[in-house]
Coordinates of C-alpha atoms and ligand atoms in Angstrom, one line a residue:
M1 CA 90.8 -46.8 -56.1
R2 CA 91.8 -50.4 -55.3
K3 CA 92.4 -51.0 -51.6
D4 CA 94.8 -53.3 -50.0
Y5 CA 92.1 -55.1 -48.0
K6 CA 94.5 -57.7 -46.6
A7 CA 96.6 -55.0 -45.0
L8 CA 93.4 -53.4 -43.6
L9 CA 92.4 -56.7 -42.1
E10 CA 95.7 -56.6 -40.2
E11 CA 95.0 -53.0 -39.2
A12 CA 91.6 -54.0 -37.9
K13 CA 93.2 -56.7 -35.7
T14 CA 95.7 -54.1 -34.4
V15 CA 92.8 -51.8 -33.4
L16 CA 91.3 -54.7 -31.3
K17 CA 94.7 -55.6 -29.9
G18 CA 95.1 -52.0 -28.8
N19 CA 91.7 -52.0 -27.1
W20 CA 92.1 -55.3 -25.3
V21 CA 92.7 -54.8 -21.6
G22 CA 93.4 -58.3 -20.4
H23 CA 89.9 -59.8 -20.1
Y24 CA 87.7 -57.6 -22.3
T25 CA 88.0 -55.1 -25.2
R26 CA 87.1 -51.5 -24.6
P27 CA 85.0 -49.9 -27.4
S28 CA 87.7 -47.2 -27.9
P29 CA 90.8 -46.0 -26.0
A30 CA 89.6 -42.7 -24.6
L31 CA 85.9 -42.2 -25.0
Y32 CA 84.8 -45.6 -23.7
P33 CA 87.3 -47.1 -21.3
H34 CA 85.1 -49.7 -19.7
Q35 CA 83.3 -52.8 -21.0
W36 CA 80.1 -52.3 -22.9
N37 CA 77.4 -54.9 -23.2
W38 CA 76.5 -55.2 -26.9
D39 CA 79.9 -53.9 -28.1
S40 CA 81.4 -57.1 -26.5
G41 CA 79.0 -59.2 -28.6
F42 CA 80.0 -57.6 -31.9
I43 CA 83.7 -57.6 -30.9
A44 CA 83.5 -61.4 -30.1
I45 CA 82.1 -62.0 -33.6
G46 CA 85.2 -60.3 -35.0
Y47 CA 87.6 -62.4 -32.8
S48 CA 85.7 -65.6 -33.7
H49 CA 87.5 -65.7 -37.0
Y50 CA 91.1 -65.7 -35.7
N51 CA 91.2 -65.9 -32.0
Q52 CA 88.5 -68.1 -30.6
R53 CA 89.8 -68.0 -27.0
K54 CA 89.6 -64.2 -26.9
A55 CA 86.1 -64.3 -28.4
E56 CA 85.0 -66.6 -25.6
E57 CA 86.8 -64.5 -22.9
E58 CA 85.1 -61.4 -24.2
L59 CA 81.6 -62.9 -23.6
R60 CA 82.7 -64.7 -20.4
S61 CA 83.9 -61.6 -18.7
L62 CA 80.7 -59.7 -19.6
L63 CA 78.5 -62.5 -18.3
N64 CA 80.5 -62.6 -15.1
A65 CA 78.9 -59.3 -14.3
Q66 CA 75.3 -60.6 -14.7
W67 CA 72.9 -59.4 -12.0
K68 CA 71.2 -62.0 -9.8
N69 CA 67.9 -61.4 -11.7
G70 CA 69.7 -62.2 -15.0
M71 CA 70.2 -58.7 -16.2
V72 CA 73.4 -58.2 -18.2
P73 CA 74.5 -54.7 -17.4
Q74 CA 75.1 -52.0 -20.0
I75 CA 78.6 -51.2 -18.6
V76 CA 81.0 -53.3 -16.5
F77 CA 83.4 -50.8 -15.0
N78 CA 87.1 -51.3 -14.9
Q79 CA 88.4 -50.1 -11.5
E80 CA 91.7 -49.0 -13.1
A81 CA 90.0 -46.8 -15.7
L82 CA 87.7 -45.0 -13.4
G83 CA 87.6 -41.2 -13.8
G84 CA 87.5 -41.3 -17.6
Y85 CA 83.7 -41.6 -18.2
F86 CA 80.4 -40.3 -17.0
P87 CA 78.3 -41.7 -15.3
E88 CA 80.5 -44.1 -13.3
P89 CA 79.6 -46.3 -10.3
D90 CA 79.5 -43.5 -7.8
F91 CA 76.7 -42.0 -9.8
W92 CA 74.8 -45.2 -10.6
Q93 CA 74.9 -46.5 -7.1
A94 CA 73.8 -49.8 -8.5
E95 CA 74.6 -51.6 -5.2
R96 CA 71.3 -50.2 -3.9
S97 CA 69.7 -53.1 -5.7
P98 CA 69.4 -56.4 -3.9
E99 CA 70.0 -57.9 -7.4
F100 CA 73.4 -56.3 -7.8
P101 CA 76.3 -58.8 -8.1
S102 CA 79.0 -58.4 -5.4
N103 CA 82.6 -57.7 -6.2
I104 CA 82.0 -56.1 -9.5
L105 CA 81.0 -52.6 -10.6
T106 CA 78.3 -52.1 -13.1
S107 CA 75.6 -49.6 -14.3
G108 CA 72.0 -50.3 -13.6
I109 CA 70.5 -50.7 -17.1
T110 CA 70.9 -53.2 -19.9
M111 CA 71.4 -53.2 -23.7
P112 CA 70.3 -55.2 -26.8
P113 CA 71.0 -58.9 -26.2
I114 CA 73.2 -59.8 -29.1
H115 CA 75.2 -62.3 -27.0
A116 CA 73.5 -65.6 -27.9
T117 CA 73.8 -64.6 -31.5
A118 CA 77.5 -63.9 -30.9
A119 CA 78.0 -67.2 -29.0
W120 CA 76.5 -69.2 -31.8
M121 CA 78.8 -67.4 -34.3
I122 CA 81.8 -68.3 -32.2
Y123 CA 80.8 -71.9 -32.5
K124 CA 80.2 -71.6 -36.2
N125 CA 83.4 -69.7 -37.0
G126 CA 85.8 -71.2 -34.4
D127 CA 88.4 -73.7 -35.4
D128 CA 88.1 -75.8 -32.2
K129 CA 84.5 -77.1 -32.2
R130 CA 85.1 -79.2 -29.0
E131 CA 86.3 -76.2 -27.1
A132 CA 83.5 -74.1 -28.5
E133 CA 80.9 -76.7 -27.5
G134 CA 82.3 -76.7 -23.9
F135 CA 82.1 -72.9 -23.9
L136 CA 78.4 -73.0 -25.0
R137 CA 77.7 -75.5 -22.2
E138 CA 79.3 -73.2 -19.7
I139 CA 77.4 -70.1 -20.8
F140 CA 74.0 -71.5 -21.8
P141 CA 72.5 -71.1 -18.3
K142 CA 73.6 -67.5 -18.1
L143 CA 72.4 -66.7 -21.6
K144 CA 69.0 -68.3 -20.9
M145 CA 68.8 -66.4 -17.6
S146 CA 69.5 -63.1 -19.4
H147 CA 66.6 -63.7 -21.8
E148 CA 64.4 -64.9 -19.0
Y149 CA 65.0 -61.5 -17.3
F150 CA 63.4 -59.7 -20.2
Y151 CA 60.4 -62.0 -20.3
K152 CA 59.9 -61.8 -16.6
H153 CA 60.6 -58.2 -15.8
R154 CA 60.2 -56.2 -19.0
N155 CA 57.1 -57.9 -20.6
P156 CA 54.1 -56.1 -19.0
D157 CA 51.5 -57.5 -21.4
G158 CA 52.9 -61.0 -21.3
N159 CA 53.0 -61.0 -25.1
G160 CA 56.8 -61.2 -25.5
L161 CA 57.2 -57.5 -26.4
V162 CA 59.8 -56.2 -24.0
Y163 CA 60.4 -52.6 -23.1
I164 CA 63.5 -50.4 -22.6
R165 CA 63.4 -47.8 -19.8
H166 CA 66.3 -45.6 -20.9
P167 CA 67.6 -44.5 -24.4
W168 CA 71.0 -45.9 -23.5
E169 CA 69.3 -49.3 -23.3
S170 CA 68.5 -49.1 -27.0
G171 CA 72.1 -48.5 -28.0
F172 CA 70.8 -45.8 -30.4
D173 CA 71.0 -43.2 -27.7
N174 CA 69.7 -40.0 -29.4
S175 CA 67.6 -41.6 -32.1
P176 CA 64.9 -39.3 -33.5
A177 CA 62.5 -42.0 -32.4
W178 CA 63.1 -41.0 -28.8
D179 CA 62.4 -37.3 -29.3
I180 CA 58.8 -37.4 -28.3
P181 CA 59.1 -39.9 -25.4
L182 CA 62.3 -38.2 -24.1
R183 CA 61.7 -34.6 -24.6
G184 CA 58.2 -34.9 -23.2
I185 CA 59.9 -35.3 -19.8
N186 CA 59.7 -32.0 -18.0
I187 CA 62.9 -31.3 -16.1
D188 CA 63.1 -29.2 -13.0
K189 CA 66.8 -28.2 -13.2
S190 CA 66.8 -27.3 -9.5
K191 CA 66.0 -31.0 -8.6
L192 CA 68.4 -32.6 -11.1
P193 CA 71.6 -33.9 -9.6
L194 CA 74.7 -31.9 -10.5
Y195 CA 76.8 -33.6 -13.1
E196 CA 79.5 -32.9 -15.7
R197 CA 79.6 -34.5 -19.1
R198 CA 82.9 -36.1 -20.0
D199 CA 82.1 -37.2 -23.6
I200 CA 82.5 -33.7 -25.0
K201 CA 85.9 -33.2 -23.3
K202 CA 87.6 -36.0 -25.4
G203 CA 88.2 -33.8 -28.5
I204 CA 84.9 -34.7 -30.2
S205 CA 82.8 -31.9 -31.5
K206 CA 79.6 -31.3 -29.6
E207 CA 77.8 -31.3 -32.9
E208 CA 78.5 -35.0 -33.2
R209 CA 77.1 -35.9 -29.8
P210 CA 73.7 -35.8 -28.0
T211 CA 72.6 -32.3 -26.8
D212 CA 72.7 -31.1 -23.1
E213 CA 68.9 -31.3 -23.1
D214 CA 69.1 -35.0 -23.9
Y215 CA 71.8 -35.6 -21.2
D216 CA 69.6 -33.9 -18.6
R217 CA 67.0 -36.5 -19.4
Y218 CA 69.4 -39.4 -19.4
I219 CA 70.5 -38.3 -15.9
Y220 CA 67.0 -37.7 -14.7
L221 CA 66.2 -41.3 -15.6
V222 CA 69.3 -42.7 -13.8
D223 CA 68.4 -40.6 -10.8
L224 CA 64.9 -42.1 -10.8
F225 CA 66.2 -45.6 -11.0
R226 CA 68.6 -45.2 -8.1
N227 CA 65.9 -43.6 -6.0
N228 CA 63.8 -46.7 -6.7
D229 CA 66.7 -49.0 -5.7
Y230 CA 66.5 -50.4 -9.2
D231 CA 63.3 -52.2 -8.4
E232 CA 61.8 -53.1 -11.8
A233 CA 58.1 -53.0 -10.7
A234 CA 58.5 -49.6 -8.9
I235 CA 60.4 -48.2 -12.0
Y236 CA 57.6 -49.4 -14.3
E237 CA 55.1 -47.5 -12.2
S238 CA 57.0 -44.2 -12.3
C239 CA 59.2 -44.1 -15.3
P240 CA 58.2 -41.6 -18.1
F241 CA 60.3 -43.4 -20.7
L242 CA 59.1 -46.9 -21.5
V243 CA 59.4 -48.0 -25.1
Q244 CA 58.8 -51.2 -26.9
D245 CA 61.6 -50.8 -29.4
V246 CA 61.4 -52.6 -32.8
A247 CA 65.2 -53.1 -32.9
F248 CA 65.6 -54.3 -29.4
N249 CA 62.8 -56.8 -29.8
S250 CA 64.2 -58.0 -33.1
I251 CA 67.7 -58.5 -31.7
L252 CA 66.1 -60.4 -28.8
C253 CA 64.1 -62.6 -31.2
N254 CA 67.2 -63.3 -33.3
A255 CA 69.1 -64.2 -30.1
D256 CA 66.2 -66.5 -29.0
Q257 CA 66.7 -68.3 -32.3
S258 CA 70.5 -68.7 -31.7
L259 CA 69.8 -69.8 -28.1
M260 CA 67.5 -72.5 -29.6
Q261 CA 70.3 -73.7 -31.9
I262 CA 72.8 -73.7 -29.0
G263 CA 70.3 -75.6 -26.8
E264 CA 69.7 -78.2 -29.5
L265 CA 73.4 -78.7 -30.0
I266 CA 74.2 -79.3 -26.4
G267 CA 71.0 -81.2 -25.6
E268 CA 69.3 -78.7 -23.3
D269 CA 65.5 -78.2 -23.0
I270 CA 64.6 -75.3 -25.2
S271 CA 60.8 -75.3 -24.9
D272 CA 60.8 -72.0 -22.9
V273 CA 63.0 -70.3 -25.4
M274 CA 60.8 -71.6 -28.3
E275 CA 57.8 -70.1 -26.6
W276 CA 59.6 -66.7 -26.0
E277 CA 60.7 -66.6 -29.6
S278 CA 57.3 -67.2 -31.1
K279 CA 55.6 -64.7 -28.8
T280 CA 58.1 -61.9 -29.6
R281 CA 57.9 -62.6 -33.3
T282 CA 54.2 -62.6 -33.3
A283 CA 53.9 -59.5 -31.1
I284 CA 56.3 -57.4 -33.3
N285 CA 54.0 -58.0 -36.2
K286 CA 50.9 -57.5 -34.3
K287 CA 51.7 -54.4 -32.3
L288 CA 54.6 -52.6 -34.1
W289 CA 53.5 -52.9 -37.8
S290 CA 51.7 -49.9 -39.2
R291 CA 49.1 -51.0 -41.7
E292 CA 48.8 -47.5 -43.0
D293 CA 52.5 -46.7 -43.5
H294 CA 53.7 -50.3 -44.1
V295 CA 56.7 -49.9 -41.8
Y296 CA 57.4 -50.9 -38.2
Y297 CA 57.4 -48.2 -35.5
D298 CA 58.4 -48.4 -31.8
Y299 CA 55.6 -48.2 -29.3
D300 CA 55.7 -45.6 -26.6
L301 CA 54.1 -47.3 -23.5
Y302 CA 53.9 -44.1 -21.5
N303 CA 52.1 -42.0 -24.1
R304 CA 50.3 -45.1 -25.5
S305 CA 51.1 -44.5 -29.1
L306 CA 53.4 -45.6 -31.9
T307 CA 56.4 -43.2 -32.2
G308 CA 55.7 -42.7 -35.9
K309 CA 59.4 -42.0 -36.7
N310 CA 60.8 -44.4 -39.3
T311 CA 64.5 -44.9 -38.5
A312 CA 66.9 -47.5 -40.1
T313 CA 66.7 -49.5 -36.9
D314 CA 63.0 -50.2 -37.8
F315 CA 64.2 -52.4 -40.6
L316 CA 65.8 -54.8 -38.2
P317 CA 62.8 -57.3 -38.0
L318 CA 64.5 -58.6 -41.2
F319 CA 67.4 -59.7 -39.0
A320 CA 65.1 -61.9 -37.0
G321 CA 63.0 -63.3 -39.9
V322 CA 59.9 -61.5 -38.5
P323 CA 58.2 -60.0 -41.6
S324 CA 56.1 -62.0 -44.0
E325 CA 57.3 -61.9 -47.7
E326 CA 54.8 -59.1 -48.3
Q327 CA 56.0 -57.0 -45.4
A328 CA 59.6 -57.6 -46.3
G329 CA 58.8 -56.2 -49.8
F330 CA 57.5 -53.0 -48.2
I331 CA 60.5 -52.8 -46.0
F332 CA 62.9 -53.3 -48.9
A333 CA 61.1 -50.5 -50.9
S334 CA 61.7 -48.1 -48.0
L335 CA 65.3 -49.3 -47.2
D336 CA 66.4 -49.1 -50.8
S337 CA 64.9 -45.6 -51.5
V338 CA 66.4 -42.1 -51.7
N339 CA 65.4 -41.8 -48.0
F340 CA 67.9 -44.4 -46.9
C341 CA 70.3 -44.3 -49.9
E342 CA 69.3 -46.5 -52.8
M343 CA 71.7 -48.8 -54.6
H344 CA 73.6 -47.8 -57.7
N345 CA 74.1 -44.1 -57.0
N346 CA 77.2 -42.2 -56.5
K347 CA 76.0 -39.8 -53.9
C348 CA 75.7 -41.7 -50.6
F349 CA 76.8 -44.7 -48.5
S350 CA 74.2 -47.1 -47.2
V351 CA 72.6 -47.2 -44.6
P352 CA 72.1 -43.8 -43.0
S353 CA 70.6 -44.3 -39.5
Y354 CA 67.9 -41.9 -40.2
D355 CA 65.8 -40.8 -43.2
L356 CA 67.9 -38.4 -45.3
K357 CA 64.8 -36.5 -46.4
S358 CA 63.5 -35.9 -43.0
H359 CA 63.5 -32.5 -41.4
Y360 CA 65.1 -34.1 -38.3
V361 CA 68.1 -35.7 -40.0
D362 CA 71.6 -34.6 -39.0
T363 CA 74.2 -36.6 -40.9
K364 CA 77.0 -35.8 -38.5
N365 CA 75.2 -36.3 -35.3
Y366 CA 75.5 -39.7 -33.6
W367 CA 72.3 -41.8 -34.1
R368 CA 70.5 -39.1 -36.1
G369 CA 71.8 -39.8 -39.6
P370 CA 75.3 -41.2 -39.8
V371 CA 76.1 -44.7 -41.0
W372 CA 77.0 -47.2 -38.2
I373 CA 78.8 -50.4 -39.0
N374 CA 76.9 -52.6 -36.5
L375 CA 73.5 -51.5 -37.9
N376 CA 74.8 -52.1 -41.4
W377 CA 76.0 -55.5 -40.3
M378 CA 72.6 -56.6 -38.9
L379 CA 70.8 -55.2 -41.9
Y380 CA 73.2 -57.1 -44.2
H381 CA 72.2 -60.4 -42.5
G382 CA 68.5 -59.4 -42.6
L383 CA 68.6 -58.7 -46.3
K384 CA 70.5 -61.9 -47.0
R385 CA 68.0 -63.9 -44.9
Y386 CA 65.2 -62.6 -47.2
G387 CA 67.1 -63.1 -50.4
F388 CA 67.7 -59.4 -51.2
L389 CA 71.2 -60.4 -52.2
E390 CA 72.2 -57.5 -54.4
K391 CA 71.3 -55.0 -51.7
A392 CA 73.0 -57.1 -49.0
M393 CA 76.2 -57.1 -51.0
A394 CA 75.9 -53.3 -51.5
V395 CA 75.6 -52.8 -47.7
R396 CA 78.6 -55.1 -47.2
Q397 CA 80.6 -53.2 -49.8
D398 CA 79.9 -49.9 -48.0
I399 CA 81.1 -51.4 -44.7
L400 CA 84.3 -52.3 -46.4
E401 CA 84.7 -49.0 -48.3
L402 CA 83.8 -46.7 -45.5
T403 CA 86.4 -48.2 -43.2
A404 CA 89.0 -48.4 -46.0
M405 CA 88.5 -44.8 -46.9
Y406 CA 88.1 -43.1 -43.5
G407 CA 89.5 -45.5 -40.9
F408 CA 87.9 -47.5 -38.0
H409 CA 85.7 -44.6 -36.9
E410 CA 82.7 -44.8 -34.6
Y411 CA 80.3 -43.6 -37.3
F412 CA 80.4 -42.1 -40.8
E413 CA 79.0 -39.3 -43.0
P414 CA 76.5 -40.9 -45.4
Y415 CA 77.0 -38.3 -48.2
K416 CA 80.0 -39.1 -50.4
G417 CA 80.7 -35.5 -51.2
R418 CA 81.3 -34.7 -47.5
G419 CA 82.9 -38.1 -46.8
R420 CA 84.6 -38.6 -43.4
G421 CA 84.4 -40.5 -40.1
Y422 CA 82.9 -39.0 -36.9
G423 CA 83.0 -39.6 -33.2
T424 CA 85.9 -41.5 -31.8
D425 CA 88.6 -43.4 -33.8
N426 CA 90.0 -46.9 -33.3
F427 CA 86.5 -48.0 -32.6
S428 CA 86.3 -51.7 -31.7
W429 CA 83.0 -52.9 -33.2
T430 CA 83.9 -51.1 -36.5
A431 CA 87.1 -53.1 -36.7
A432 CA 85.5 -56.4 -35.5
L433 CA 82.6 -56.3 -38.0
F434 CA 85.0 -55.2 -40.8
I435 CA 86.9 -58.4 -40.0
D436 CA 83.6 -60.4 -40.1
M437 CA 82.6 -58.9 -43.4
M438 CA 86.0 -59.7 -44.9
F439 CA 85.6 -63.4 -44.0
E440 CA 82.0 -63.4 -45.3
N441 CA 82.0 -65.1 -48.7
G442 CA 85.8 -65.4 -48.6
F443 CA 88.0 -62.4 -48.1
L444 CA 90.4 -63.7 -50.7
R445 CA 88.2 -62.1 -53.3
Y446 CA 90.1 -59.0 -52.4
Ligands
LIG1 C1 77.2 -45.1 -27.0 O1 76.5 -45.0 -25.8 C2 77.2 -44.6 -24.6 C3 76.2 -45.0 -23.4 O2 75.9 -46.3 -23.4 C4 77.5 -43.2 -24.5 O3 77.1 -42.4 -25.4 O4 78.3 -42.8 -23.6 C5 76.2 -45.8 -28.0 O5 76.7 -45.7 -29.3 C6 76.1 -47.3 -27.7 O6 75.3 -48.0 -28.6 C7 77.5 -48.0 -27.5 O7 77.3 -49.3 -27.0 C8 78.4 -47.2 -26.6 C9 79.8 -47.7 -26.5 O8 80.3 -47.9 -27.8 O9 78.4 -45.8 -26.9

């Protein structure tokens, strides 16, 4: 079936317009009413093609909520939308931290730092280069501080491999990779704060969201953070979830590279950033590469072992140019296999977030199998970077087809026979990255 892609491009812009609330874009109208950290990065990339000012405003408003220690929060709460999500500021109590910025409400954790990458794309795609350069000058110190936060506070071995301390920080909330580190946390229900989930009250099937057992642990961790007044050193000593995530470190490494390009353009000293980038790149290969299995695994700092679960996010070192040609060959073999949907077949869409042959896969449940457009987008760039062009084009094609067939959903069923979208609809990063993929190599082809 031939699709009217130009009409879809307009529909994607309409989704973003509907989610714009004056100074930021909410991920979706009902489920996610506030501003989310890495969503804003992806959204800004979409805007960069047709509304440079909005792209800049999206990042500017997020960075305005930066903590004093440089941390960019996972959520910036909108006062007017309070009551629609859980957990909100009353639960986080982030003001207990001396690092908390005044006059703004945020959560107390962070997310994958895609923002320097997005800022560089705004410059590259934007029409007004002078304006973009001014914008880069304005935000460079904040971006640099946000990276410095990781190298200062989340880098226990000093080797440039940073850790996350909550599954929400990964962005891949209920990934099978977190099963062991997360479910190993013993919960005493009588000591857990009372709470009520709001996500499953928004018309989304429970089967498509994390379990109650997972939520208990998410909340246990938030409670631990607030009891420690968000003090990083104290949390490090007592937190049972500390993971050096392959994807997070790869995204950071890619963002370091963008920050270096930005710094060079505007004449800033980038020697620190170069050192960070090199350390992270080297450490991903040294510590997270399994010589036996020829894949990258996350490292569980608490249990002192590799997680041993190969998810699609473990292919993301490609996005940062981390693997050698030989390692990239192994990654490609795994990525383009029946486990993650190989090219030239009629059965599935690439790239399922988890191994389709695994016992733990669940193709309708959140980060445990469905296809996500932001993950596909990063993999597309990684594949292109290594010259796997045919596969890159196949991944791009699936981004376009999935959205054309099922709408701007949050995530999608990988099996074509069961084809449909899951989670919430009118999802901003799906629309934004659809727009970006349309412009990639010239949308006029359609
Ligand atoms: C999802 O995560 C939030 C918590 O941050 C949630 O489930 O409530 C994830 O998909 C995350 O990656 C995303 O940034 C967020 C908003 O789209 O939703």
